[in-house]
Amino acid sequence: MTATWKIELIPVPVTDVDRAKAFYEKIGFTADMDRTVREGLRFVQFTPPGSACSFAIGEGITEKTPGTQEIQVVVADAHAARKHLLDAGVEASEVDPQPWGNFVYFKDPDGNSWSLQALDYRPNG
């Protein structure tokens, strides 16, 4: 296969769109769009700083159960990312050093799991 495949958007199930939106804005993710398309369909798209992939929360965009999504993000520095989360009032794990990178874990208000991975061979994330 010679075509390029890029992950563009991941749906993240939430119970309260406005609460989740406030959470993700608090940690510095950019709200690219917040649009009610029609009754029962609200689409809120976020992009983490520097990411080529976005995620969407909203109403009527996924049938997944809130709290079941797992997302991994690569960051330049796990310690700095953890400090950023703590400064924003978000509970975050200690840095977990593994042979394949340093990890920090946190959850959104619905329990969706995020893992932040810092890789020595990708110093810019």
Coordinates of N, CA and C in Angstrom, one line a residue:
M1 N 0.9 -1.2 0.0 CA 0.0 0.0 0.0 C 0.9 1.2 0.0
T2 N 0.6 2.2 -0.9 CA 1.4 3.4 -1.0 C 0.7 4.6 -0.5
A3 N -0.6 4.5 -0.2 CA -1.3 5.7 0.3 C -1.0 6.0 1.8
T4 N -1.1 7.2 2.1 CA -0.9 7.7 3.5 C -2.2 7.6 4.3
W5 N -2.2 7.0 5.4 CA -3.3 6.9 6.3 C -3.0 7.7 7.6
K6 N -3.9 8.6 7.9 CA -3.8 9.4 9.1 C -5.0 9.3 9.9
I7 N -4.8 9.1 11.2 CA -6.0 9.1 12.1 C -6.4 10.6 12.3
E8 N -7.6 10.9 12.1 CA -8.1 12.3 12.1 C -8.9 12.6 13.3
L9 N -9.9 11.7 13.7 CA -10.8 12.0 14.8 C -11.2 10.8 15.6
I10 N -11.2 10.9 16.9 CA -11.6 9.8 17.8 C -12.8 10.3 18.6
P11 N -13.9 9.5 18.6 CA -15.0 9.9 19.4 C -14.8 9.5 20.9
V12 N -15.1 10.4 21.8 CA -14.9 10.2 23.2 C -16.3 10.3 23.9
P13 N -16.8 9.2 24.5 CA -18.1 9.3 25.0 C -18.1 10.0 26.4
V14 N -19.1 10.9 26.6 CA -19.2 11.6 27.8 C -20.7 11.7 28.2
T15 N -20.9 12.0 29.5 CA -22.3 12.1 30.0 C -22.8 13.5 30.0
D16 N -21.9 14.5 30.2 CA -22.2 15.9 30.3 C -21.3 16.6 29.4
V17 N -21.8 17.1 28.2 CA -20.9 17.7 27.2 C -20.3 19.0 27.8
D18 N -21.0 19.8 28.4 CA -20.5 21.1 28.9 C -19.4 20.9 30.0
R19 N -19.6 19.9 30.9 CA -18.6 19.6 31.9 C -17.4 19.1 31.3
A20 N -17.5 18.2 30.3 CA -16.3 17.6 29.6 C -15.6 18.7 28.8
K21 N -16.4 19.6 28.2 CA -15.8 20.7 27.4 C -15.0 21.6 28.3
A22 N -15.5 21.9 29.5 CA -14.8 22.8 30.4 C -13.5 22.1 30.9
F23 N -13.5 20.8 31.1 CA -12.4 20.0 31.6 C -11.3 20.1 30.5
Y24 N -11.6 19.8 29.3 CA -10.6 19.7 28.2 C -10.1 21.1 27.9
E25 N -10.9 22.1 28.0 CA -10.4 23.5 27.9 C -9.4 23.9 29.0
K26 N -9.7 23.4 30.2 CA -8.9 23.7 31.4 C -7.5 23.1 31.2
I27 N -7.4 22.0 30.6 CA -6.0 21.4 30.4 C -5.3 21.9 29.1
G28 N -6.0 22.8 28.4 CA -5.3 23.5 27.3 C -5.6 22.9 25.9
F29 N -6.6 22.0 25.8 CA -6.9 21.5 24.5 C -7.8 22.6 23.8
T30 N -7.6 22.7 22.5 CA -8.3 23.7 21.7 C -9.6 23.2 21.3
A31 N -10.7 24.0 21.6 CA -12.0 23.6 21.1 C -12.1 24.2 19.7
D32 N -12.0 23.3 18.7 CA -12.1 23.7 17.3 C -13.5 24.0 16.8
M33 N -14.4 23.4 17.4 CA -15.8 23.5 17.0 C -16.7 23.1 18.1
D34 N -17.9 23.8 18.2 CA -19.0 23.4 19.1 C -20.2 23.7 18.3
R35 N -20.8 22.7 17.7 CA -22.0 23.0 16.9 C -23.1 21.9 17.2
T36 N -24.3 22.5 17.4 CA -25.5 21.6 17.4 C -26.0 21.5 16.0
V37 N -25.8 20.3 15.4 CA -26.2 20.1 14.0 C -27.7 20.0 13.9
R38 N -28.3 19.3 14.9 CA -29.8 19.2 14.9 C -30.1 18.7 16.3
E39 N -31.4 18.6 16.7 CA -31.7 18.1 18.0 C -31.2 16.7 18.1
G40 N -30.5 16.5 19.3 CA -29.9 15.2 19.5 C -28.5 14.9 18.9
L41 N -28.0 15.9 18.2 CA -26.6 15.8 17.6 C -25.8 17.1 17.9
R42 N -25.0 17.1 18.9 CA -24.0 18.2 19.1 C -22.6 17.6 19.0
F43 N -21.8 18.4 18.3 CA -20.5 18.0 17.9 C -19.5 19.0 18.5
V44 N -18.6 18.6 19.4 CA -17.6 19.4 19.9 C -16.2 18.8 19.6
Q45 N -15.4 19.4 18.8 CA -14.1 18.9 18.4 C -13.0 19.6 19.1
F46 N -12.0 18.8 19.7 CA -10.9 19.3 20.3 C -9.6 18.8 19.7
T47 N -8.5 19.6 19.7 CA -7.2 19.2 19.3 C -6.2 19.5 20.4
P48 N -5.5 18.5 20.9 CA -4.5 18.7 21.9 C -3.4 19.6 21.2
P49 N -2.6 20.3 22.0 CA -1.6 21.2 21.5 C -0.6 20.4 20.6
G50 N -0.4 20.8 19.4 CA 0.6 20.2 18.5 C 0.1 18.9 17.9
S51 N -1.1 18.4 18.1 CA -1.5 17.2 17.6 C -2.1 17.3 16.2
A52 N -1.9 16.3 15.4 CA -2.5 16.2 14.1 C -3.8 15.5 14.1
C53 N -4.1 14.9 15.3 CA -5.4 14.1 15.4 C -6.2 14.8 16.5
S54 N -7.5 14.9 16.2 CA -8.5 15.5 17.1 C -9.4 14.5 17.7
F55 N -10.2 14.9 18.7 CA -11.2 14.0 19.2 C -12.5 14.8 19.4
A56 N -13.6 14.1 19.4 CA -14.9 14.7 19.5 C -15.7 14.2 20.7
I57 N -16.3 15.1 21.4 CA -17.3 14.8 22.4 C -18.6 15.4 21.9
G58 N -19.7 15.0 22.5 CA -20.9 15.6 22.1 C -22.1 14.7 22.5
E59 N -23.2 15.0 21.8 CA -24.4 14.3 21.9 C -24.7 13.6 20.6
G60 N -25.0 12.3 20.6 CA -25.4 11.6 19.4 C -24.2 11.3 18.5
I61 N -22.9 11.3 19.0 CA -21.8 11.0 18.1 C -21.2 9.6 18.2
T62 N -21.5 9.0 19.4 CA -21.0 7.6 19.6 C -22.0 6.9 20.5
E63 N -22.0 5.6 20.3 CA -22.8 4.7 21.2 C -21.9 4.1 22.3
K64 N -20.7 4.4 22.3 CA -19.8 3.9 23.4 C -20.2 4.4 24.7
T65 N -20.0 3.6 25.7 CA -20.3 3.9 27.1 C -19.3 4.9 27.6
P66 N -19.7 6.0 28.2 CA -18.8 7.0 28.8 C -17.9 6.3 29.8
G67 N -16.6 6.6 29.8 CA -15.6 6.0 30.7 C -14.9 4.8 30.1
T68 N -15.2 4.5 28.9 CA -14.6 3.3 28.3 C -13.5 3.6 27.2
Q69 N -13.4 4.9 26.8 CA -12.4 5.2 25.8 C -11.0 5.3 26.5
E70 N -10.0 4.8 25.7 CA -8.6 4.9 26.2 C -7.9 5.6 25.0
I71 N -7.1 6.6 25.4 CA -6.3 7.3 24.4 C -4.9 7.5 24.9
Q72 N -3.9 7.3 24.0 CA -2.5 7.5 24.3 C -2.0 8.7 23.5
V73 N -1.3 9.6 24.1 CA -0.7 10.8 23.5 C 0.8 10.8 23.8
V74 N 1.5 11.2 22.8 CA 3.0 11.3 23.0 C 3.3 12.8 23.3
V75 N 4.1 13.0 24.4 CA 4.5 14.3 24.8 C 6.0 14.4 24.9
A76 N 6.5 15.6 24.9 CA 8.0 15.7 24.9 C 8.6 15.4 26.3
D77 N 7.8 15.7 27.4 CA 8.4 15.6 28.7 C 7.2 15.1 29.7
A78 N 7.3 13.9 30.2 CA 6.3 13.4 31.1 C 6.2 14.2 32.4
H79 N 7.3 14.6 32.9 CA 7.3 15.4 34.2 C 6.6 16.7 34.0
A80 N 6.9 17.4 32.8 CA 6.3 18.7 32.5 C 4.8 18.5 32.3
A81 N 4.4 17.5 31.6 CA 3.0 17.2 31.3 C 2.3 17.0 32.6
R82 N 2.9 16.2 33.5 CA 2.2 15.9 34.8 C 2.0 17.2 35.6
K83 N 3.1 18.1 35.6 CA 3.0 19.3 36.3 C 1.9 20.2 35.7
H84 N 1.8 20.2 34.4 CA 0.7 21.0 33.7 C -0.7 20.5 34.2
L85 N -0.9 19.2 34.2 CA -2.2 18.7 34.6 C -2.4 19.0 36.1
L86 N -1.4 18.9 37.0 CA -1.6 19.2 38.4 C -1.9 20.7 38.6
D87 N -1.2 21.5 37.8 CA -1.5 23.0 37.9 C -2.9 23.4 37.5
A88 N -3.4 22.5 36.6 CA -4.8 22.8 36.1 C -5.8 22.1 37.0
G89 N -5.4 21.5 38.1 CA -6.3 20.9 39.0 C -6.8 19.5 38.7
V90 N -6.0 18.8 37.8 CA -6.4 17.5 37.4 C -5.5 16.5 38.1
E91 N -6.2 15.4 38.6 CA -5.4 14.3 39.3 C -4.7 13.6 38.2
A92 N -3.4 13.4 38.4 CA -2.5 12.7 37.5 C -1.6 11.7 38.3
S93 N -1.3 10.6 37.7 CA -0.4 9.7 38.3 C 1.0 10.2 38.4
E94 N 1.8 9.6 39.2 CA 3.2 9.9 39.2 C 3.8 9.5 37.9
V95 N 4.9 9.9 37.5 CA 5.6 9.5 36.3 C 6.0 8.0 36.4
D96 N 5.6 7.2 35.5 CA 5.8 5.8 35.5 C 6.9 5.4 34.5
P97 N 8.1 5.2 34.9 CA 9.2 4.9 33.9 C 9.1 3.5 33.5
Q98 N 9.1 3.3 32.2 CA 9.1 2.0 31.5 C 10.2 1.9 30.5
P99 N 10.6 0.8 30.1 CA 11.7 0.7 29.1 C 11.3 1.3 27.8
W100 N 10.0 1.5 27.5 CA 9.5 2.0 26.2 C 9.0 3.5 26.4
G101 N 9.3 4.1 27.5 CA 9.0 5.5 27.7 C 8.5 5.8 29.1
N102 N 8.4 7.1 29.4 CA 7.8 7.5 30.7 C 6.4 7.9 30.5
F103 N 5.5 7.4 31.4 CA 4.1 7.5 31.3 C 3.5 8.3 32.4
V104 N 2.4 9.1 32.1 CA 1.6 9.7 33.1 C 0.1 9.4 32.7
Y105 N -0.7 9.1 33.7 CA -2.1 8.7 33.4 C -3.0 9.7 34.1
F106 N -4.1 9.9 33.4 CA -5.2 10.7 34.0 C -6.5 10.3 33.4
K107 N -7.6 10.7 34.0 CA -8.9 10.4 33.5 C -9.8 11.7 33.4
D108 N -10.7 11.7 32.5 CA -11.6 12.9 32.4 C -12.7 12.7 33.4
P109 N -13.6 13.6 33.5 CA -14.7 13.5 34.5 C -15.6 12.3 34.4
D110 N -15.6 11.7 33.2 CA -16.4 10.5 32.9 C -15.6 9.2 33.1
G111 N -14.3 9.3 33.4 CA -13.5 8.1 33.6 C -12.8 7.6 32.3
N112 N -12.9 8.4 31.2 CA -12.1 8.0 30.0 C -10.7 8.1 30.3
S113 N -9.9 7.2 29.9 CA -8.5 7.1 30.3 C -7.5 7.7 29.3
W114 N -6.6 8.5 29.8 CA -5.6 9.1 28.9 C -4.2 8.7 29.5
S115 N -3.3 8.3 28.6 CA -2.0 8.0 29.0 C -1.1 8.9 28.1
L116 N -0.1 9.5 28.8 CA 0.8 10.4 28.2 C 2.2 9.7 28.2
Q117 N 2.8 9.6 27.0 CA 4.0 8.8 26.9 C 5.1 9.8 26.4
A118 N 6.2 9.8 27.1 CA 7.4 10.6 26.6 C 8.4 9.6 26.2
L119 N 8.9 9.8 24.9 CA 9.9 8.9 24.4 C 11.2 9.6 24.2
D120 N 12.3 9.0 24.7 CA 13.6 9.7 24.6 C 14.0 9.9 23.1
Y121 N 13.6 9.0 22.2 CA 14.0 9.2 20.8 C 13.1 10.1 20.0
R122 N 12.1 10.6 20.7 CA 11.2 11.7 20.1 C 11.1 12.8 21.0
P123 N 12.2 13.6 21.2 CA 12.3 14.6 22.2 C 11.3 15.8 22.0
N124 N 10.7 15.9 20.9 CA 9.7 17.0 20.7 C 8.3 16.4 20.8
G125 N 8.1 15.2 21.2 CA 6.8 14.6 21.4 C 6.3 13.9 20.1

